[in-house]
Coordinates of C-alpha atoms in Angstrom, one line a residue:
M539 CA 24.5 5.4 -33.5
E540 CA 24.6 6.6 -37.1
A541 CA 22.6 9.2 -38.9
G542 CA 19.1 7.9 -39.5
A543 CA 19.1 5.6 -36.6
R544 CA 16.3 5.9 -34.1
V545 CA 16.9 6.5 -30.4
W546 CA 15.2 7.4 -27.2
I547 CA 16.1 10.8 -25.8
Y548 CA 15.3 11.8 -22.2
D549 CA 13.3 15.1 -22.1
N550 CA 12.3 16.3 -18.7
K551 CA 9.9 18.8 -20.3
S552 CA 7.9 16.1 -22.1
D553 CA 4.9 14.3 -20.6
D554 CA 6.4 10.9 -21.6
A555 CA 9.9 11.6 -20.2
W556 CA 11.5 9.6 -23.1
V557 CA 10.7 10.7 -26.7
L558 CA 11.5 8.7 -29.9
A559 CA 14.0 10.6 -32.0
E560 CA 16.0 10.2 -35.2
I561 CA 19.7 11.0 -35.4
T562 CA 20.6 13.7 -37.9
S563 CA 24.3 13.8 -37.1
R564 CA 26.9 12.6 -34.7
S565 CA 30.4 13.8 -33.8
E566 CA 33.0 12.9 -31.2
T567 CA 31.4 15.4 -28.8
T568 CA 27.7 15.9 -29.7
L569 CA 24.7 14.0 -31.0
E570 CA 22.0 15.9 -32.9
A571 CA 18.5 14.5 -33.4
F572 CA 14.8 15.5 -33.9
Q573 CA 11.6 14.1 -32.4
V574 CA 9.9 11.6 -34.8
S575 CA 6.3 12.7 -34.0
K576 CA 7.2 16.4 -34.0
P577 CA 10.3 17.1 -36.2
S578 CA 10.4 20.7 -35.1
N579 CA 11.6 19.5 -31.7
K580 CA 15.4 19.4 -32.0
Y581 CA 17.8 17.8 -29.5
S582 CA 21.5 18.1 -28.9
R583 CA 23.2 15.8 -26.4
P584 CA 26.8 15.8 -25.3
R585 CA 29.0 12.8 -25.2
I586 CA 29.8 11.4 -21.8
K587 CA 31.7 8.6 -20.1
D588 CA 29.5 6.0 -18.6
K589 CA 31.4 4.2 -15.8
N590 CA 30.3 0.7 -14.9
N591 CA 32.1 -1.6 -12.4
G592 CA 32.2 -5.2 -13.3
D593 CA 34.2 -8.0 -11.8
G594 CA 36.3 -5.5 -9.9
D595 CA 37.6 -3.9 -13.1
E596 CA 36.4 -0.5 -14.3
V597 CA 34.8 -0.5 -17.7
I598 CA 34.4 2.8 -19.5
E599 CA 31.8 3.0 -22.2
L600 CA 31.4 6.2 -24.3
K601 CA 27.8 7.2 -24.8
Y602 CA 25.6 10.3 -25.1
E603 CA 23.8 11.9 -22.2
G604 CA 20.1 10.8 -21.9
V605 CA 20.3 8.7 -25.2
E606 CA 19.4 5.0 -25.6
L607 CA 19.1 3.0 -28.8
A608 CA 15.5 2.2 -29.9
N609 CA 14.5 -1.4 -30.8
T610 CA 13.1 -2.2 -34.2
P611 CA 9.3 -2.1 -34.1
L612 CA 7.5 -5.5 -34.3
S613 CA 5.0 -6.0 -37.1
D614 CA 1.4 -6.6 -36.4
E615 CA 1.9 -10.3 -37.4
E616 CA 4.7 -10.7 -35.0
K617 CA 2.7 -9.1 -32.2
G618 CA -0.2 -11.5 -33.1
E619 CA 2.3 -14.4 -32.6
G620 CA 3.0 -13.1 -29.1
K621 CA 6.6 -12.0 -29.8
D622 CA 5.9 -9.0 -27.6
N623 CA 4.9 -11.1 -24.6
D624 CA 8.4 -11.2 -23.1
M625 CA 10.7 -8.2 -22.9
I626 CA 13.7 -10.4 -22.4
T627 CA 13.7 -10.9 -26.1
L628 CA 14.3 -7.2 -26.8
P629 CA 17.8 -6.5 -28.2
H630 CA 18.0 -3.3 -26.1
L631 CA 16.5 -3.6 -22.6
H632 CA 16.6 -0.3 -20.8
E633 CA 14.2 2.1 -19.2
P634 CA 12.7 3.7 -22.3
A635 CA 12.4 0.3 -24.0
I636 CA 10.6 -1.2 -21.1
L637 CA 8.2 1.8 -20.8
H638 CA 7.5 1.7 -24.5
A639 CA 6.9 -2.0 -24.7
I640 CA 4.6 -2.0 -21.7
G641 CA 2.8 1.1 -23.0
E642 CA 2.1 -0.4 -26.4
R643 CA 0.7 -3.6 -24.8
F644 CA -1.4 -1.5 -22.4
D645 CA -2.9 0.4 -25.3
Q646 CA -4.0 -3.0 -26.8
G647 CA -5.7 -4.0 -23.5
K648 CA -2.8 -6.2 -22.4
I649 CA -1.9 -5.3 -18.9
Y650 CA 0.5 -8.2 -18.3
T651 CA 4.0 -8.6 -19.7
W652 CA 6.8 -11.0 -19.0
T653 CA 10.4 -10.0 -18.4
G654 CA 12.0 -13.4 -18.1
P655 CA 10.3 -15.2 -15.1
V656 CA 9.0 -11.9 -13.7
L657 CA 5.5 -10.7 -14.5
I658 CA 4.9 -7.0 -14.8
A659 CA 1.3 -5.8 -14.3
V660 CA -0.1 -2.4 -15.1
N661 CA -3.2 -1.4 -13.1
P662 CA -6.0 -0.5 -15.7
F663 CA -8.2 1.1 -13.0
Q664 CA -11.2 -0.6 -14.5
R665 CA -12.8 -4.0 -14.4
L666 CA -11.6 -6.2 -17.3
P667 CA -12.8 -9.6 -18.3
L668 CA -9.5 -11.3 -17.6
Y669 CA -10.4 -13.4 -14.6
T670 CA -13.5 -15.4 -15.7
S671 CA -13.8 -19.1 -14.7
E672 CA -13.3 -20.0 -18.3
I673 CA -9.9 -18.2 -18.4
L674 CA -8.9 -19.8 -15.1
E675 CA -9.8 -23.2 -16.4
T676 CA -7.7 -22.6 -19.6
Y677 CA -4.6 -21.9 -17.5
R678 CA -5.3 -24.7 -15.1
R679 CA -5.7 -27.2 -18.0
D680 CA -2.6 -25.8 -19.7
G681 CA -0.5 -26.1 -16.5
L682 CA -1.7 -29.6 -15.9
L683 CA -0.7 -30.8 -19.4
R684 CA 2.7 -29.1 -19.2
S685 CA 3.4 -30.7 -15.8
Q686 CA 2.8 -34.0 -17.5
G687 CA 5.1 -33.2 -20.4
M688 CA 2.2 -33.0 -22.9
G689 CA 2.7 -29.4 -24.1
E690 CA 0.2 -26.6 -24.3
S691 CA -3.5 -27.5 -24.2
T692 CA -4.4 -24.9 -26.9
G693 CA -1.5 -25.7 -29.2
T694 CA -0.1 -22.2 -28.7
K695 CA 1.6 -20.7 -25.6
L696 CA -0.8 -18.8 -23.4
G697 CA 0.0 -15.1 -22.9
P698 CA 1.4 -13.6 -19.7
H699 CA -1.1 -13.6 -16.9
V700 CA -1.1 -13.7 -13.1
Y701 CA -2.8 -17.1 -13.4
A702 CA 0.4 -18.3 -15.1
I703 CA 2.5 -17.2 -12.1
A704 CA 0.2 -18.9 -9.6
D705 CA 0.0 -22.1 -11.7
L706 CA 3.8 -22.3 -12.1
S707 CA 4.2 -22.0 -8.3
Y708 CA 1.7 -24.8 -7.7
R709 CA 3.2 -27.1 -10.3
Q710 CA 6.7 -26.6 -9.0
M711 CA 5.4 -27.3 -5.5
M712 CA 3.9 -30.5 -6.7
A713 CA 7.0 -31.6 -8.5
P714 CA 8.8 -34.8 -7.2
E715 CA 11.0 -32.6 -5.0
R716 CA 7.9 -31.1 -3.2
K717 CA 9.6 -27.8 -2.6
S718 CA 7.8 -24.9 -1.0
Q719 CA 7.2 -21.9 -3.3
S720 CA 7.0 -18.1 -2.7
V721 CA 5.2 -15.5 -4.8
L722 CA 6.4 -11.9 -4.2
I723 CA 3.9 -9.2 -5.2
S724 CA 5.4 -5.7 -5.0
G725 CA 4.7 -2.2 -6.4
E726 CA 4.0 1.3 -5.5
S727 CA 0.7 2.5 -4.0
G728 CA -2.1 1.9 -6.4
A729 CA -0.2 -0.6 -8.5
G730 CA -2.7 -3.3 -7.8
K731 CA -0.9 -5.4 -5.2
T732 CA -4.1 -6.1 -3.2
E733 CA -6.1 -7.3 -6.2
S734 CA -3.2 -9.3 -7.6
T735 CA -2.9 -11.1 -4.2
K736 CA -6.6 -12.0 -4.1
I737 CA -6.3 -13.3 -7.7
V738 CA -3.3 -15.5 -6.9
M739 CA -5.1 -16.8 -3.7
L740 CA -8.2 -17.6 -5.7
Y741 CA -6.3 -19.6 -8.3
L742 CA -4.2 -21.5 -5.7
T743 CA -7.2 -22.3 -3.6
T744 CA -9.2 -23.4 -6.6
L745 CA -6.4 -25.8 -7.6
G746 CA -6.1 -27.0 -4.0
T747 CA -9.9 -27.8 -3.7
A748 CA -10.6 -29.5 -7.0
H749 CA -12.3 -32.3 -5.1
V750 CA -14.8 -29.9 -3.5
G751 CA -18.1 -29.5 -5.2
D752 CA -19.3 -26.4 -7.0
E753 CA -21.4 -25.5 -4.0
G754 CA -18.2 -24.8 -2.0
K755 CA -19.2 -27.2 0.7
T756 CA -17.2 -29.8 2.5
E757 CA -18.4 -33.3 3.4
K758 CA -20.1 -32.0 6.4
D759 CA -23.2 -30.4 5.0
G760 CA -23.6 -26.7 5.8
D761 CA -19.9 -26.0 6.5
L762 CA -18.1 -23.7 4.2
S763 CA -15.0 -25.1 2.5
I764 CA -11.5 -24.2 3.5
M765 CA -11.2 -22.4 0.2
T766 CA -14.1 -20.1 1.0
K767 CA -12.8 -19.5 4.5
V768 CA -9.4 -18.5 3.2
L769 CA -10.8 -16.1 0.6
Q770 CA -13.3 -14.7 3.2
S771 CA -10.3 -13.5 5.3
N772 CA -9.6 -10.8 2.7
P773 CA -12.7 -8.6 3.4
I774 CA -11.8 -8.5 7.1
L775 CA -8.1 -7.6 6.4
E776 CA -9.2 -4.9 4.0
A777 CA -11.7 -3.4 6.4
F778 CA -9.2 -3.1 9.2
G779 CA -6.0 -2.5 7.2
N780 CA -7.0 -0.7 4.0
A781 CA -7.8 3.0 3.5
K782 CA -8.5 5.5 0.8
T783 CA -5.5 7.6 -0.2
L784 CA -5.2 10.3 -2.8
R785 CA -4.0 7.6 -5.3
N786 CA -5.9 4.6 -4.4
D787 CA -9.4 3.9 -2.9
N788 CA -8.3 0.6 -1.3
S789 CA -4.7 1.0 -0.4
S790 CA -3.2 -1.6 2.0
R791 CA -1.6 0.3 4.9
F792 CA 0.2 -2.8 6.2
G793 CA 2.3 -5.7 4.9
K794 CA 1.2 -9.2 5.0
F795 CA 2.7 -12.7 4.5
I796 CA 0.2 -15.3 3.5
E797 CA 1.0 -19.0 3.9
L798 CA -1.2 -21.6 2.2
G799 CA -0.7 -25.1 3.4
F800 CA -1.2 -28.1 1.0
S801 CA -1.0 -31.8 1.5
R802 CA 1.4 -33.9 -0.5
S803 CA -1.5 -34.7 -2.8
G804 CA -2.0 -31.0 -3.5
T805 CA -5.1 -30.5 -1.4
L806 CA -5.5 -27.2 0.4
L807 CA -5.3 -27.7 4.2
G808 CA -5.5 -24.2 5.5
A809 CA -3.9 -20.8 5.6
K810 CA -2.0 -18.5 8.0
I811 CA -1.7 -14.8 7.5
T812 CA 0.9 -12.7 9.3
T813 CA 0.5 -8.9 9.3
Y814 CA 3.1 -6.3 10.1
L815 CA 3.9 -2.6 9.9
L816 CA 0.4 -1.3 10.2
E817 CA 0.2 2.4 9.6
K818 CA -1.1 3.2 13.1
V819 CA -0.7 6.9 12.8
R820 CA -3.5 6.9 10.2
I821 CA -6.0 6.3 13.0
G822 CA -5.3 9.7 14.6
F823 CA -4.5 11.7 11.5
H824 CA -5.0 11.5 7.7
A825 CA -4.7 14.2 5.0
S826 CA -7.5 16.0 3.2
G827 CA -9.1 13.8 0.6
E828 CA -8.0 10.7 2.3
R829 CA -9.6 8.4 4.9
S830 CA -8.8 6.4 7.9
Y831 CA -9.5 2.6 7.8
H832 CA -12.6 1.4 6.0
I833 CA -14.1 -0.2 9.1
F834 CA -14.7 3.2 10.8
Y835 CA -16.8 4.5 7.9
Q836 CA -18.5 1.2 7.3
L837 CA -19.7 1.1 10.9
L838 CA -20.8 4.8 11.0
R839 CA -22.6 4.7 7.6
G840 CA -23.9 1.1 7.7
A841 CA -24.9 0.6 11.3
S842 CA -28.6 -0.1 12.0
D843 CA -30.6 2.0 14.4
E844 CA -30.2 -0.7 17.0
Q845 CA -26.4 -0.7 16.5
K846 CA -26.2 3.1 16.6
K847 CA -28.0 3.0 20.0
R848 CA -25.7 0.2 21.2
Y849 CA -22.5 2.1 20.2
N850 CA -23.7 5.5 21.3
F851 CA -23.9 7.0 17.7
H852 CA -26.5 9.6 18.3
D853 CA -27.4 11.4 15.1
G854 CA -29.2 14.1 17.2
D855 CA -25.9 15.2 18.8
T856 CA -24.3 16.0 15.5
H857 CA -26.5 19.0 14.7
G858 CA -27.2 17.7 11.2
I859 CA -23.6 16.8 10.4
E860 CA -23.1 13.3 9.0
L861 CA -21.7 11.0 11.6
V862 CA -18.5 10.3 9.6
N863 CA -17.8 14.1 9.5
Y864 CA -18.8 14.5 13.1
F865 CA -16.2 12.1 14.5
H866 CA -12.7 13.5 14.6
Y867 CA -11.0 10.3 13.5
T868 CA -13.1 10.0 10.3
G869 CA -13.9 13.6 9.4
Q870 CA -10.4 15.1 9.0
G871 CA -10.2 14.3 5.3
G872 CA -13.7 15.3 4.5
A873 CA -14.9 11.6 4.7
P874 CA -15.1 11.1 0.9
S875 CA -17.0 8.1 -0.4
L876 CA -15.4 5.3 -2.4
R877 CA -15.9 4.9 -6.2
E878 CA -16.2 1.1 -6.3
F879 CA -18.6 0.4 -3.5
T880 CA -20.6 2.1 -0.6
D881 CA -19.6 1.8 3.0
E882 CA -23.1 0.4 3.8
D883 CA -22.4 -2.5 1.4
G884 CA -18.9 -2.8 2.8
L885 CA -20.2 -3.4 6.3
Q886 CA -22.4 -6.2 5.2
Y887 CA -19.6 -7.7 3.2
T888 CA -17.3 -7.5 6.3
L889 CA -20.0 -9.0 8.6
K890 CA -20.6 -11.8 6.2
A891 CA -16.9 -12.6 6.1
M892 CA -16.7 -12.6 9.9
Q893 CA -19.6 -15.1 10.0
S894 CA -18.0 -17.2 7.3
L895 CA -14.9 -17.6 9.5
G896 CA -17.1 -18.9 12.4
W897 CA -17.3 -15.7 14.5
D898 CA -20.4 -15.7 16.6
E899 CA -22.6 -12.7 17.3
A900 CA -20.9 -12.0 20.6
K901 CA -17.4 -11.9 19.1
I902 CA -18.5 -9.7 16.2
D903 CA -20.2 -7.3 18.7
K904 CA -17.0 -7.1 20.8
V905 CA -14.9 -6.3 17.7
L906 CA -17.4 -3.6 16.6
S907 CA -17.5 -2.2 20.2
L908 CA -13.8 -1.8 20.1
V909 CA -14.1 0.1 16.8
A910 CA -16.8 2.3 18.2
G911 CA -14.8 2.9 21.4
M912 CA -11.8 4.1 19.3
L913 CA -14.1 6.6 17.6
H914 CA -15.4 7.9 20.9
L915 CA -11.9 8.2 22.3
G916 CA -11.1 10.5 19.4
Q917 CA -13.8 12.8 20.6
V918 CA -12.2 13.5 24.0
N919 CA -11.2 17.1 24.4
F920 CA -9.6 19.0 27.3
D921 CA -10.2 22.3 29.0
S922 CA -7.7 24.3 30.9
V923 CA -8.7 25.3 34.5
E924 CA -7.0 26.6 37.6
N925 CA -6.7 24.3 40.6
E926 CA -6.8 25.4 44.2
A927 CA -3.1 26.3 44.0
G928 CA -3.7 28.6 41.1
Q929 CA -2.0 26.3 38.6
E930 CA -3.4 25.6 35.2
I931 CA -4.4 22.0 34.7
A932 CA -6.1 20.0 32.0
V933 CA -9.5 18.4 32.6
I934 CA -11.7 16.4 30.3
A935 CA -14.3 18.7 28.8
E936 CA -17.1 16.2 28.5
P937 CA -16.8 13.2 30.9
Q938 CA -19.7 11.4 29.3
I939 CA -17.6 10.9 26.1
L940 CA -14.8 9.3 28.1
A941 CA -17.4 7.1 29.8
N942 CA -18.8 6.0 26.5
A943 CA -15.3 5.1 25.2
A944 CA -14.3 3.2 28.4
S945 CA -17.6 1.2 28.3
L946 CA -17.2 0.2 24.7
L947 CA -13.5 -0.5 25.0
G948 CA -14.1 -2.7 28.1
V949 CA -11.7 -0.8 30.3
N950 CA -12.0 1.0 33.7
E951 CA -13.0 4.6 33.2
D952 CA -10.9 5.9 36.1
K953 CA -7.8 4.1 34.8
L954 CA -8.4 5.4 31.3
K955 CA -8.8 8.9 32.6
A956 CA -5.6 8.6 34.6

């Protein structure tokens, strides 16, 4: 770190946390620098001892507090050649270098970046033309040629993409060893895990059903393909397990482990989805501006007049208040609408998915009855009265509400009351 060298300096007062600076002087105790984009901002950082334990021996490296060396910027030509695709090639790989590299690519509309075998994705919070059938076919063809030792199909290496991760897992599964593969998708709320999971499933099911016609039918005319059934499970999982949070309109409030089964020839045989750690507390409480699970709002806003009568959703009882704001379990957060789609459309999408999985009308009605029963159960209130002994006891304020809940849930009213 000599005078004139560029470094990243941590600044907790800056919006970017790390700012690019140029060293003006350096001594045994202090480093002086100024911000490149705003030279009037001066920085002085003390020298510290950074302790790292390696192989059981303590290694002491002298460095300056909150200072990291900056990498030499790539030229436009180098970026055009894809040299910024993989951060593992950076001479200095640390927090500011990672943030800067990902940020630069994001500004160019590139949301995917490699760091070795790991793919980093940045949620653009908008629809991008990155998942067309043409792009999927490009990665499929490229993966097929590489698996046969014939190199890249386009003559140049394709850029980082979630399709590349899915293709690699499929090709390694189909290698002579026939080893099972795992794809781990992780990130904070709103990072795009749900969408990435659906994209990976779409790619893998597409590769596993290459023999199925474009119509998505199996040999038995009229039956939906395994691929379609696997993908149609997503709307149901999202309806019952996803909710709007302050950061994300479609946040998964549960974990899931999805297993796709393939034959030795690579044909998709079926799928198994294991769910766990559902945020059950969200049913009874959610913060202002948030929502409970989508299915409650879909049913209240999308139900037909016949369904409203069937599930005891009587608009006349709400005194002009929208049903979703009338029910306690859905109205706590103000029942905000979603940006991407309406709850009315969401219900039709969910019902279509249920039918695609072979659910008959009786089963669908039972499931929706349970949802409605939960909503009515949330309406049960208690009054305090004195019994014959002069003691205060709690009694149900409106017994008919409990009766509605018990009927829809399919349980005995007296046992539910007790």
